[in-house]
Amino acid sequence: MPLLPKFVSLAADHNGLPVVSPDDHTEAMAPPTPRSSRQVEVAASRLTGWFERFAASHGTCTADQMDDDVLLTAEDGATARIAVPFPPLHPTDPGSDAGVLVAELAAHVLRPRRIGVLLVRLGGHAAGIVDDGRILTSKVGSRQVHGRSAAGGWSQQRFARRREGQVRVAHAAASEVAVVHLLPDIDRLDAVVVGGDRRAIEAVLADPRLAPLRRLVTPGLLDVPDPRKAVLDAVVPRLGAVRITVVDPPTSARASRRPGRRCP
């Protein structure tokens, strides 16, 4: 049983609930109000404008730079944790203004790169090489994988074994596409971005031949539907997107600022 806070008396009322002793001069603390959070994707070219709107909504910001992210803390307590694409970000002067750091982050993301893309779900796979926003080469494919069966007994076991075999074939096909279309360019790739189903990606990258690719995989997993050519095309603009986790300020801080202003 968790211990009660020290400012609460162990006496109980007629319902068995703890009460605060009249002799205890410490006020009971109200439980903290949960703070809402959300994730947004911002194109690197719009990152400086996003920061200006964030600061206008929440007040002066300070910035702390880590290896893989930048944490902005606003005057009203709101925070924005920016995941650095293609880390690491070159360290800046510890005394740099938050706006300067955000501008340097945007410039870092916009630098031309040659990127390998690997998308895998049970419904399909895609691999491609993107150079400065253009797809140079790509390959899309799929293998049949049946859905799960609701039947029971031996039928279900036979179906499960057949499905496991189909999953292995699908993963092997995706691995082969990566070997053929990404590995030959390994020495010229700056990074590899992956997306789709996490288990499927991990199974494909477990292929020993793809060890050189694993060293280039960037943090994060793109959320995509079953890979098709149109899905791969739609991923290209997202390669330069910055993912930001925004945590709203405490309720009291929001109430003290002007109404109608919302974090972007």
PDB file of C-alpha atoms in Angstrom:
ATOM      1  CA  MET A   1       0.000   0.000   0.000  1.00  0.00           C
ATOM      2  CA  PRO A   2       1.491   3.412  -0.942  1.00  0.00           C
ATOM      3  CA  LEU A   3       2.346   5.706   1.943  1.00  0.00           C
ATOM      4  CA  LEU A   4       0.125   8.719   2.525  1.00  0.00           C
ATOM      5  CA  PRO A   5       1.747  12.151   2.186  1.00  0.00           C
ATOM      6  CA  LYS A   6       3.208  13.297   5.493  1.00  0.00           C
ATOM      7  CA  PHE A   7       0.790  16.226   5.768  1.00  0.00           C
ATOM      8  CA  VAL A   8      -2.253  13.898   5.906  1.00  0.00           C
ATOM      9  CA  SER A   9      -3.404  12.555   9.261  1.00  0.00           C
ATOM     10  CA  LEU A  10      -4.006   8.803   9.590  1.00  0.00           C
ATOM     11  CA  ALA A  11      -7.430   9.543  11.144  1.00  0.00           C
ATOM     12  CA  ALA A  12     -10.444   8.557   9.044  1.00  0.00           C
ATOM     13  CA  ASP A  13     -14.006   9.794   8.724  1.00  0.00           C
ATOM     14  CA  HIS A  14     -17.130   7.632   8.980  1.00  0.00           C
ATOM     15  CA  ASN A  15     -16.609   6.499   5.392  1.00  0.00           C
ATOM     16  CA  GLY A  16     -13.101   5.285   6.147  1.00  0.00           C
ATOM     17  CA  LEU A  17     -11.486   8.095   4.162  1.00  0.00           C
ATOM     18  CA  PRO A  18      -8.435   9.902   5.586  1.00  0.00           C
ATOM     19  CA  VAL A  19      -8.989  13.389   6.967  1.00  0.00           C
ATOM     20  CA  VAL A  20      -6.584  16.198   7.663  1.00  0.00           C
ATOM     21  CA  SER A  21      -5.959  16.679  11.352  1.00  0.00           C
ATOM     22  CA  PRO A  22      -6.951  20.076  12.768  1.00  0.00           C
ATOM     23  CA  ASP A  23      -3.578  20.132  14.503  1.00  0.00           C
ATOM     24  CA  ASP A  24      -1.742  19.781  11.205  1.00  0.00           C
ATOM     25  CA  HIS A  25      -0.991  23.280   9.959  1.00  0.00           C
ATOM     26  CA  THR A  26       0.289  22.062   6.561  1.00  0.00           C
ATOM     27  CA  GLU A  27      -2.246  22.545   3.784  1.00  0.00           C
ATOM     28  CA  ALA A  28      -3.180  19.534   1.712  1.00  0.00           C
ATOM     29  CA  MET A  29      -1.844  19.827  -1.817  1.00  0.00           C
ATOM     30  CA  ALA A  30      -4.272  19.365  -4.710  1.00  0.00           C
ATOM     31  CA  PRO A  31      -3.230  16.747  -7.257  1.00  0.00           C
ATOM     32  CA  PRO A  32      -1.497  18.298 -10.285  1.00  0.00           C
ATOM     33  CA  THR A  33      -3.680  18.875 -13.318  1.00  0.00           C
ATOM     34  CA  PRO A  34      -2.563  16.683 -16.243  1.00  0.00           C
ATOM     35  CA  ARG A  35      -0.875  18.680 -18.999  1.00  0.00           C
ATOM     36  CA  SER A  36      -1.940  17.927 -22.555  1.00  0.00           C
ATOM     37  CA  SER A  37       0.635  17.106 -25.181  1.00  0.00           C
ATOM     38  CA  ARG A  38       0.671  16.511 -28.905  1.00  0.00           C
ATOM     39  CA  GLN A  39       3.091  15.756 -31.702  1.00  0.00           C
ATOM     40  CA  VAL A  40       3.426  17.833 -34.840  1.00  0.00           C
ATOM     41  CA  GLU A  41       5.470  17.542 -38.027  1.00  0.00           C
ATOM     42  CA  VAL A  42       6.904  20.784 -39.391  1.00  0.00           C
ATOM     43  CA  ALA A  43       8.793  21.191 -42.650  1.00  0.00           C
ATOM     44  CA  ALA A  44      12.317  22.441 -42.021  1.00  0.00           C
ATOM     45  CA  SER A  45      11.666  25.462 -44.245  1.00  0.00           C
ATOM     46  CA  ARG A  46       8.828  26.488 -41.888  1.00  0.00           C
ATOM     47  CA  LEU A  47      10.598  25.728 -38.605  1.00  0.00           C
ATOM     48  CA  THR A  48      11.713  29.316 -37.887  1.00  0.00           C
ATOM     49  CA  GLY A  49       8.171  30.606 -38.416  1.00  0.00           C
ATOM     50  CA  TRP A  50       6.776  27.837 -36.178  1.00  0.00           C
ATOM     51  CA  PHE A  51       9.191  28.875 -33.409  1.00  0.00           C
ATOM     52  CA  GLU A  52       8.187  32.534 -33.703  1.00  0.00           C
ATOM     53  CA  ARG A  53       4.522  31.592 -33.270  1.00  0.00           C
ATOM     54  CA  PHE A  54       5.364  29.318 -30.338  1.00  0.00           C
ATOM     55  CA  ALA A  55       7.273  32.129 -28.584  1.00  0.00           C
ATOM     56  CA  ALA A  56       4.474  34.619 -29.314  1.00  0.00           C
ATOM     57  CA  SER A  57       1.959  32.258 -27.710  1.00  0.00           C
ATOM     58  CA  HIS A  58       4.002  31.189 -24.687  1.00  0.00           C
ATOM     59  CA  GLY A  59       6.616  33.852 -23.993  1.00  0.00           C
ATOM     60  CA  THR A  60      10.402  34.034 -24.082  1.00  0.00           C
ATOM     61  CA  CYS A  61      12.074  30.660 -24.647  1.00  0.00           C
ATOM     62  CA  THR A  62      15.276  29.073 -23.458  1.00  0.00           C
ATOM     63  CA  ALA A  63      16.877  26.189 -25.349  1.00  0.00           C
ATOM     64  CA  ASP A  64      18.850  23.152 -24.210  1.00  0.00           C
ATOM     65  CA  GLN A  65      20.692  21.191 -26.873  1.00  0.00           C
ATOM     66  CA  MET A  66      21.220  17.440 -26.529  1.00  0.00           C
ATOM     67  CA  ASP A  67      22.696  14.930 -28.963  1.00  0.00           C
ATOM     68  CA  ASP A  68      19.409  13.946 -30.606  1.00  0.00           C
ATOM     69  CA  ASP A  69      16.994  16.710 -29.661  1.00  0.00           C
ATOM     70  CA  VAL A  70      16.528  20.342 -28.682  1.00  0.00           C
ATOM     71  CA  LEU A  71      14.296  21.237 -25.723  1.00  0.00           C
ATOM     72  CA  LEU A  72      12.554  24.614 -25.764  1.00  0.00           C
ATOM     73  CA  THR A  73      11.098  25.848 -22.479  1.00  0.00           C
ATOM     74  CA  ALA A  74       8.798  28.860 -22.628  1.00  0.00           C
ATOM     75  CA  GLU A  75       8.120  31.518 -20.037  1.00  0.00           C
ATOM     76  CA  ASP A  76       4.686  30.059 -19.169  1.00  0.00           C
ATOM     77  CA  GLY A  77       6.047  26.515 -18.696  1.00  0.00           C
ATOM     78  CA  ALA A  78       5.148  25.107 -22.114  1.00  0.00           C
ATOM     79  CA  THR A  79       7.841  22.922 -23.652  1.00  0.00           C
ATOM     80  CA  ALA A  80       8.652  21.750 -27.161  1.00  0.00           C
ATOM     81  CA  ARG A  81      11.051  18.850 -27.649  1.00  0.00           C
ATOM     82  CA  ILE A  82      12.392  18.889 -31.203  1.00  0.00           C
ATOM     83  CA  ALA A  83      13.841  15.619 -32.484  1.00  0.00           C
ATOM     84  CA  VAL A  84      16.941  16.409 -34.541  1.00  0.00           C
ATOM     85  CA  PRO A  85      16.722  14.749 -37.962  1.00  0.00           C
ATOM     86  CA  PHE A  86      19.985  13.224 -39.133  1.00  0.00           C
ATOM     87  CA  PRO A  87      21.795  13.693 -35.808  1.00  0.00           C
ATOM     88  CA  PRO A  88      24.026  14.912 -34.408  1.00  0.00           C
ATOM     89  CA  LEU A  89      23.451  18.641 -34.640  1.00  0.00           C
ATOM     90  CA  HIS A  90      26.715  20.586 -34.526  1.00  0.00           C
ATOM     91  CA  PRO A  91      27.051  22.020 -30.981  1.00  0.00           C
ATOM     92  CA  THR A  92      26.331  25.717 -30.693  1.00  0.00           C
ATOM     93  CA  ASP A  93      27.509  28.324 -28.213  1.00  0.00           C
ATOM     94  CA  PRO A  94      25.830  27.510 -24.844  1.00  0.00           C
ATOM     95  CA  GLY A  95      24.816  31.163 -24.600  1.00  0.00           C
ATOM     96  CA  SER A  96      23.110  31.224 -27.997  1.00  0.00           C
ATOM     97  CA  ASP A  97      19.594  32.604 -28.266  1.00  0.00           C
ATOM     98  CA  ALA A  98      16.854  29.980 -28.722  1.00  0.00           C
ATOM     99  CA  GLY A  99      15.881  31.515 -32.059  1.00  0.00           C
ATOM    100  CA  VAL A 100      19.466  31.242 -33.313  1.00  0.00           C
ATOM    101  CA  LEU A 101      19.601  27.573 -32.323  1.00  0.00           C
ATOM    102  CA  VAL A 102      16.313  26.847 -34.125  1.00  0.00           C
ATOM    103  CA  ALA A 103      17.609  28.605 -37.264  1.00  0.00           C
ATOM    104  CA  GLU A 104      20.778  26.497 -37.133  1.00  0.00           C
ATOM    105  CA  LEU A 105      18.658  23.358 -36.737  1.00  0.00           C
ATOM    106  CA  ALA A 106      16.628  24.300 -39.824  1.00  0.00           C
ATOM    107  CA  ALA A 107      19.836  24.852 -41.823  1.00  0.00           C
ATOM    108  CA  HIS A 108      21.126  21.466 -40.630  1.00  0.00           C
ATOM    109  CA  VAL A 109      17.994  19.687 -41.867  1.00  0.00           C
ATOM    110  CA  LEU A 110      17.936  21.519 -45.222  1.00  0.00           C
ATOM    111  CA  ARG A 111      21.496  20.520 -46.113  1.00  0.00           C
ATOM    112  CA  PRO A 112      21.438  18.325 -49.278  1.00  0.00           C
ATOM    113  CA  ARG A 113      21.665  14.625 -48.454  1.00  0.00           C
ATOM    114  CA  ARG A 114      21.536  11.275 -50.181  1.00  0.00           C
ATOM    115  CA  ILE A 115      19.056   9.172 -48.181  1.00  0.00           C
ATOM    116  CA  GLY A 116      18.055   5.533 -48.371  1.00  0.00           C
ATOM    117  CA  VAL A 117      14.396   4.839 -47.636  1.00  0.00           C
ATOM    118  CA  LEU A 118      13.058   1.458 -46.505  1.00  0.00           C
ATOM    119  CA  LEU A 119       9.324   0.968 -45.875  1.00  0.00           C
ATOM    120  CA  VAL A 120       7.996  -2.405 -44.757  1.00  0.00           C
ATOM    121  CA  ARG A 121       4.583  -3.687 -43.723  1.00  0.00           C
ATOM    122  CA  LEU A 122       3.060  -7.112 -44.147  1.00  0.00           C
ATOM    123  CA  GLY A 123       1.060  -5.682 -47.044  1.00  0.00           C
ATOM    124  CA  GLY A 124       4.120  -4.628 -49.005  1.00  0.00           C
ATOM    125  CA  HIS A 125       7.591  -3.100 -49.058  1.00  0.00           C
ATOM    126  CA  ALA A 126       9.427  -0.297 -50.811  1.00  0.00           C
ATOM    127  CA  ALA A 127      13.040   0.828 -51.042  1.00  0.00           C
ATOM    128  CA  GLY A 128      14.461   3.874 -52.724  1.00  0.00           C
ATOM    129  CA  ILE A 129      17.314   6.337 -52.855  1.00  0.00           C
ATOM    130  CA  VAL A 130      16.488  10.027 -52.536  1.00  0.00           C
ATOM    131  CA  ASP A 131      19.050  12.698 -53.415  1.00  0.00           C
ATOM    132  CA  ASP A 132      18.220  16.289 -52.451  1.00  0.00           C
ATOM    133  CA  GLY A 133      14.480  15.599 -52.592  1.00  0.00           C
ATOM    134  CA  ARG A 134      14.473  13.550 -55.818  1.00  0.00           C
ATOM    135  CA  ILE A 135      13.932   9.786 -56.071  1.00  0.00           C
ATOM    136  CA  LEU A 136      16.821   8.372 -58.086  1.00  0.00           C
ATOM    137  CA  THR A 137      15.849   4.706 -57.932  1.00  0.00           C
ATOM    138  CA  SER A 138      13.123   2.695 -56.231  1.00  0.00           C
ATOM    139  CA  LYS A 139      11.526  -0.724 -56.029  1.00  0.00           C
ATOM    140  CA  VAL A 140       8.096  -1.623 -54.664  1.00  0.00           C
ATOM    141  CA  GLY A 141       6.736  -5.120 -54.072  1.00  0.00           C
ATOM    142  CA  SER A 142       4.410  -7.273 -52.007  1.00  0.00           C
ATOM    143  CA  ARG A 143       3.796 -10.862 -50.953  1.00  0.00           C
ATOM    144  CA  GLN A 144       0.512 -12.438 -49.923  1.00  0.00           C
ATOM    145  CA  VAL A 145       0.038 -12.685 -46.148  1.00  0.00           C
ATOM    146  CA  HIS A 146      -3.345 -13.883 -44.903  1.00  0.00           C
ATOM    147  CA  GLY A 147      -5.023 -12.223 -41.940  1.00  0.00           C
ATOM    148  CA  ARG A 148      -5.406 -13.997 -38.619  1.00  0.00           C
ATOM    149  CA  SER A 149      -7.995 -16.795 -38.362  1.00  0.00           C
ATOM    150  CA  ALA A 150     -10.790 -16.842 -35.799  1.00  0.00           C
ATOM    151  CA  ALA A 151     -11.161 -20.617 -36.065  1.00  0.00           C
ATOM    152  CA  GLY A 152      -9.988 -22.875 -33.258  1.00  0.00           C
ATOM    153  CA  GLY A 153      -8.360 -26.275 -32.837  1.00  0.00           C
ATOM    154  CA  TRP A 154      -6.124 -27.909 -35.418  1.00  0.00           C
ATOM    155  CA  SER A 155      -7.432 -25.678 -38.215  1.00  0.00           C
ATOM    156  CA  GLN A 156      -6.212 -22.596 -36.394  1.00  0.00           C
ATOM    157  CA  GLN A 157      -2.801 -24.146 -35.757  1.00  0.00           C
ATOM    158  CA  ARG A 158      -2.400 -25.126 -39.423  1.00  0.00           C
ATOM    159  CA  PHE A 159      -3.477 -21.656 -40.507  1.00  0.00           C
ATOM    160  CA  ALA A 160      -1.038 -20.045 -38.040  1.00  0.00           C
ATOM    161  CA  ARG A 161       1.857 -22.123 -39.359  1.00  0.00           C
ATOM    162  CA  ARG A 162       0.962 -21.243 -42.954  1.00  0.00           C
ATOM    163  CA  ARG A 163       0.710 -17.546 -42.045  1.00  0.00           C
ATOM    164  CA  GLU A 164       4.099 -17.598 -40.268  1.00  0.00           C
ATOM    165  CA  GLY A 165       5.606 -19.031 -43.440  1.00  0.00           C
ATOM    166  CA  GLN A 166       4.016 -16.261 -45.512  1.00  0.00           C
ATOM    167  CA  VAL A 167       5.377 -13.616 -43.127  1.00  0.00           C
ATOM    168  CA  ARG A 168       8.902 -15.045 -43.442  1.00  0.00           C
ATOM    169  CA  VAL A 169       8.627 -15.002 -47.239  1.00  0.00           C
ATOM    170  CA  ALA A 170       7.413 -11.385 -47.162  1.00  0.00           C
ATOM    171  CA  HIS A 171      10.273 -10.303 -44.899  1.00  0.00           C
ATOM    172  CA  ALA A 172      12.813 -12.159 -47.044  1.00  0.00           C
ATOM    173  CA  ALA A 173      11.503 -10.411 -50.173  1.00  0.00           C
ATOM    174  CA  ALA A 174      11.825  -7.008 -48.485  1.00  0.00           C
ATOM    175  CA  SER A 175      15.376  -7.844 -47.346  1.00  0.00           C
ATOM    176  CA  GLU A 176      16.322  -8.816 -50.891  1.00  0.00           C
ATOM    177  CA  VAL A 177      14.995  -5.531 -52.264  1.00  0.00           C
ATOM    178  CA  ALA A 178      17.062  -3.621 -49.699  1.00  0.00           C
ATOM    179  CA  VAL A 179      20.170  -5.641 -50.578  1.00  0.00           C
ATOM    180  CA  VAL A 180      19.764  -5.013 -54.303  1.00  0.00           C
ATOM    181  CA  HIS A 181      18.645  -1.374 -54.268  1.00  0.00           C
ATOM    182  CA  LEU A 182      20.247   0.179 -51.169  1.00  0.00           C
ATOM    183  CA  LEU A 183      23.485  -1.684 -50.420  1.00  0.00           C
ATOM    184  CA  PRO A 184      25.263  -0.790 -53.687  1.00  0.00           C
ATOM    185  CA  ASP A 185      24.995   2.893 -52.686  1.00  0.00           C
ATOM    186  CA  ILE A 186      26.032   2.382 -49.066  1.00  0.00           C
ATOM    187  CA  ASP A 187      29.233   4.436 -49.320  1.00  0.00           C
ATOM    188  CA  ARG A 188      27.347   7.439 -50.689  1.00  0.00           C
ATOM    189  CA  LEU A 189      24.363   7.375 -48.327  1.00  0.00           C
ATOM    190  CA  ASP A 190      24.210   9.966 -45.552  1.00  0.00           C
ATOM    191  CA  ALA A 191      21.369   8.232 -43.719  1.00  0.00           C
ATOM    192  CA  VAL A 192      18.672   5.558 -43.951  1.00  0.00           C
ATOM    193  CA  VAL A 193      15.079   6.384 -42.984  1.00  0.00           C
ATOM    194  CA  VAL A 194      12.686   3.538 -42.177  1.00  0.00           C
ATOM    195  CA  GLY A 195       8.924   3.367 -41.897  1.00  0.00           C
ATOM    196  CA  GLY A 196       5.992   0.996 -41.590  1.00  0.00           C
ATOM    197  CA  ASP A 197       5.574  -1.757 -39.012  1.00  0.00           C
ATOM    198  CA  ARG A 198       8.281  -1.828 -36.333  1.00  0.00           C
ATOM    199  CA  ARG A 199       8.405  -5.626 -36.055  1.00  0.00           C
ATOM    200  CA  ALA A 200       8.598  -5.995 -39.824  1.00  0.00           C
ATOM    201  CA  ILE A 201      11.410  -3.439 -40.083  1.00  0.00           C
ATOM    202  CA  GLU A 202      13.357  -5.144 -37.292  1.00  0.00           C
ATOM    203  CA  ALA A 203      12.915  -8.539 -38.958  1.00  0.00           C
ATOM    204  CA  VAL A 204      14.152  -7.223 -42.312  1.00  0.00           C
ATOM    205  CA  LEU A 205      17.151  -5.381 -40.849  1.00  0.00           C
ATOM    206  CA  ALA A 206      18.111  -8.523 -38.919  1.00  0.00           C
ATOM    207  CA  ASP A 207      19.395  -9.918 -42.229  1.00  0.00           C
ATOM    208  CA  PRO A 208      23.202 -10.076 -41.717  1.00  0.00           C
ATOM    209  CA  ARG A 209      23.764  -8.644 -45.197  1.00  0.00           C
ATOM    210  CA  LEU A 210      22.084  -5.392 -44.115  1.00  0.00           C
ATOM    211  CA  ALA A 211      24.436  -4.701 -41.187  1.00  0.00           C
ATOM    212  CA  PRO A 212      25.982  -1.693 -43.026  1.00  0.00           C
ATOM    213  CA  LEU A 213      22.497  -0.193 -43.421  1.00  0.00           C
ATOM    214  CA  ARG A 214      21.672  -0.580 -39.731  1.00  0.00           C
ATOM    215  CA  ARG A 215      24.512   1.779 -38.818  1.00  0.00           C
ATOM    216  CA  LEU A 216      22.913   4.531 -40.916  1.00  0.00           C
ATOM    217  CA  VAL A 217      19.312   4.185 -39.705  1.00  0.00           C
ATOM    218  CA  THR A 218      18.073   7.425 -38.136  1.00  0.00           C
ATOM    219  CA  PRO A 219      15.969   7.476 -34.940  1.00  0.00           C
ATOM    220  CA  GLY A 220      12.220   7.285 -35.394  1.00  0.00           C
ATOM    221  CA  LEU A 221       9.827   5.310 -37.558  1.00  0.00           C
ATOM    222  CA  LEU A 222       7.657   6.876 -40.243  1.00  0.00           C
ATOM    223  CA  ASP A 223       3.977   5.985 -39.954  1.00  0.00           C
ATOM    224  CA  VAL A 224       2.907   4.872 -43.438  1.00  0.00           C
ATOM    225  CA  PRO A 225       0.202   2.640 -44.957  1.00  0.00           C
ATOM    226  CA  ASP A 226       1.051  -0.439 -47.012  1.00  0.00           C
ATOM    227  CA  PRO A 227       3.953   0.719 -49.186  1.00  0.00           C
ATOM    228  CA  ARG A 228       3.121   1.494 -52.801  1.00  0.00           C
ATOM    229  CA  LYS A 229       4.818   3.833 -55.268  1.00  0.00           C
ATOM    230  CA  ALA A 230       2.455   6.647 -54.285  1.00  0.00           C
ATOM    231  CA  VAL A 231       3.283   6.075 -50.604  1.00  0.00           C
ATOM    232  CA  LEU A 232       7.014   6.247 -51.334  1.00  0.00           C
ATOM    233  CA  ASP A 233       6.500   9.463 -53.311  1.00  0.00           C
ATOM    234  CA  ALA A 234       4.561  10.970 -50.389  1.00  0.00           C
ATOM    235  CA  VAL A 235       7.365  10.097 -47.962  1.00  0.00           C
ATOM    236  CA  VAL A 236       9.961  12.211 -49.785  1.00  0.00           C
ATOM    237  CA  PRO A 237       8.753  15.627 -48.477  1.00  0.00           C
ATOM    238  CA  ARG A 238       8.559  14.148 -44.966  1.00  0.00           C
ATOM    239  CA  LEU A 239      12.272  13.312 -44.985  1.00  0.00           C
ATOM    240  CA  GLY A 240      12.947  16.968 -44.269  1.00  0.00           C
ATOM    241  CA  ALA A 241      10.219  17.283 -41.647  1.00  0.00           C
ATOM    242  CA  VAL A 242      10.986  17.991 -38.003  1.00  0.00           C
ATOM    243  CA  ARG A 243       8.963  16.095 -35.380  1.00  0.00           C
ATOM    244  CA  ILE A 244       8.091  18.139 -32.303  1.00  0.00           C
ATOM    245  CA  THR A 245       6.423  17.065 -29.052  1.00  0.00           C
ATOM    246  CA  VAL A 246       4.611  20.029 -27.499  1.00  0.00           C
ATOM    247  CA  VAL A 247       3.532  19.970 -23.840  1.00  0.00           C
ATOM    248  CA  ASP A 248       1.088  22.709 -22.897  1.00  0.00           C
ATOM    249  CA  PRO A 249       1.750  24.896 -19.852  1.00  0.00           C
ATOM    250  CA  PRO A 250       0.044  24.293 -16.492  1.00  0.00           C
ATOM    251  CA  THR A 251      -3.570  25.473 -16.337  1.00  0.00           C
ATOM    252  CA  SER A 252      -2.701  28.403 -14.073  1.00  0.00           C
ATOM    253  CA  ALA A 253      -0.100  29.661 -16.530  1.00  0.00           C
ATOM    254  CA  ARG A 254      -2.505  29.366 -19.457  1.00  0.00           C
ATOM    255  CA  ALA A 255      -5.128  31.337 -17.573  1.00  0.00           C
ATOM    256  CA  SER A 256      -2.692  34.175 -16.874  1.00  0.00           C
ATOM    257  CA  ARG A 257      -1.940  34.716 -20.574  1.00  0.00           C
ATOM    258  CA  ARG A 258      -4.262  36.311 -23.089  1.00  0.00           C
ATOM    259  CA  PRO A 259      -7.079  34.041 -24.319  1.00  0.00           C
ATOM    260  CA  GLY A 260      -7.299  32.940 -27.907  1.00  0.00           C
ATOM    261  CA  ARG A 261      -3.566  32.380 -28.400  1.00  0.00           C
ATOM    262  CA  ARG A 262      -2.691  28.770 -29.178  1.00  0.00           C
ATOM    263  CA  CYS A 263       0.582  27.012 -29.643  1.00  0.00           C
ATOM    264  CA  PRO A 264       1.093  26.093 -33.314  1.00  0.00           C
TER     265      PRO A 264
END
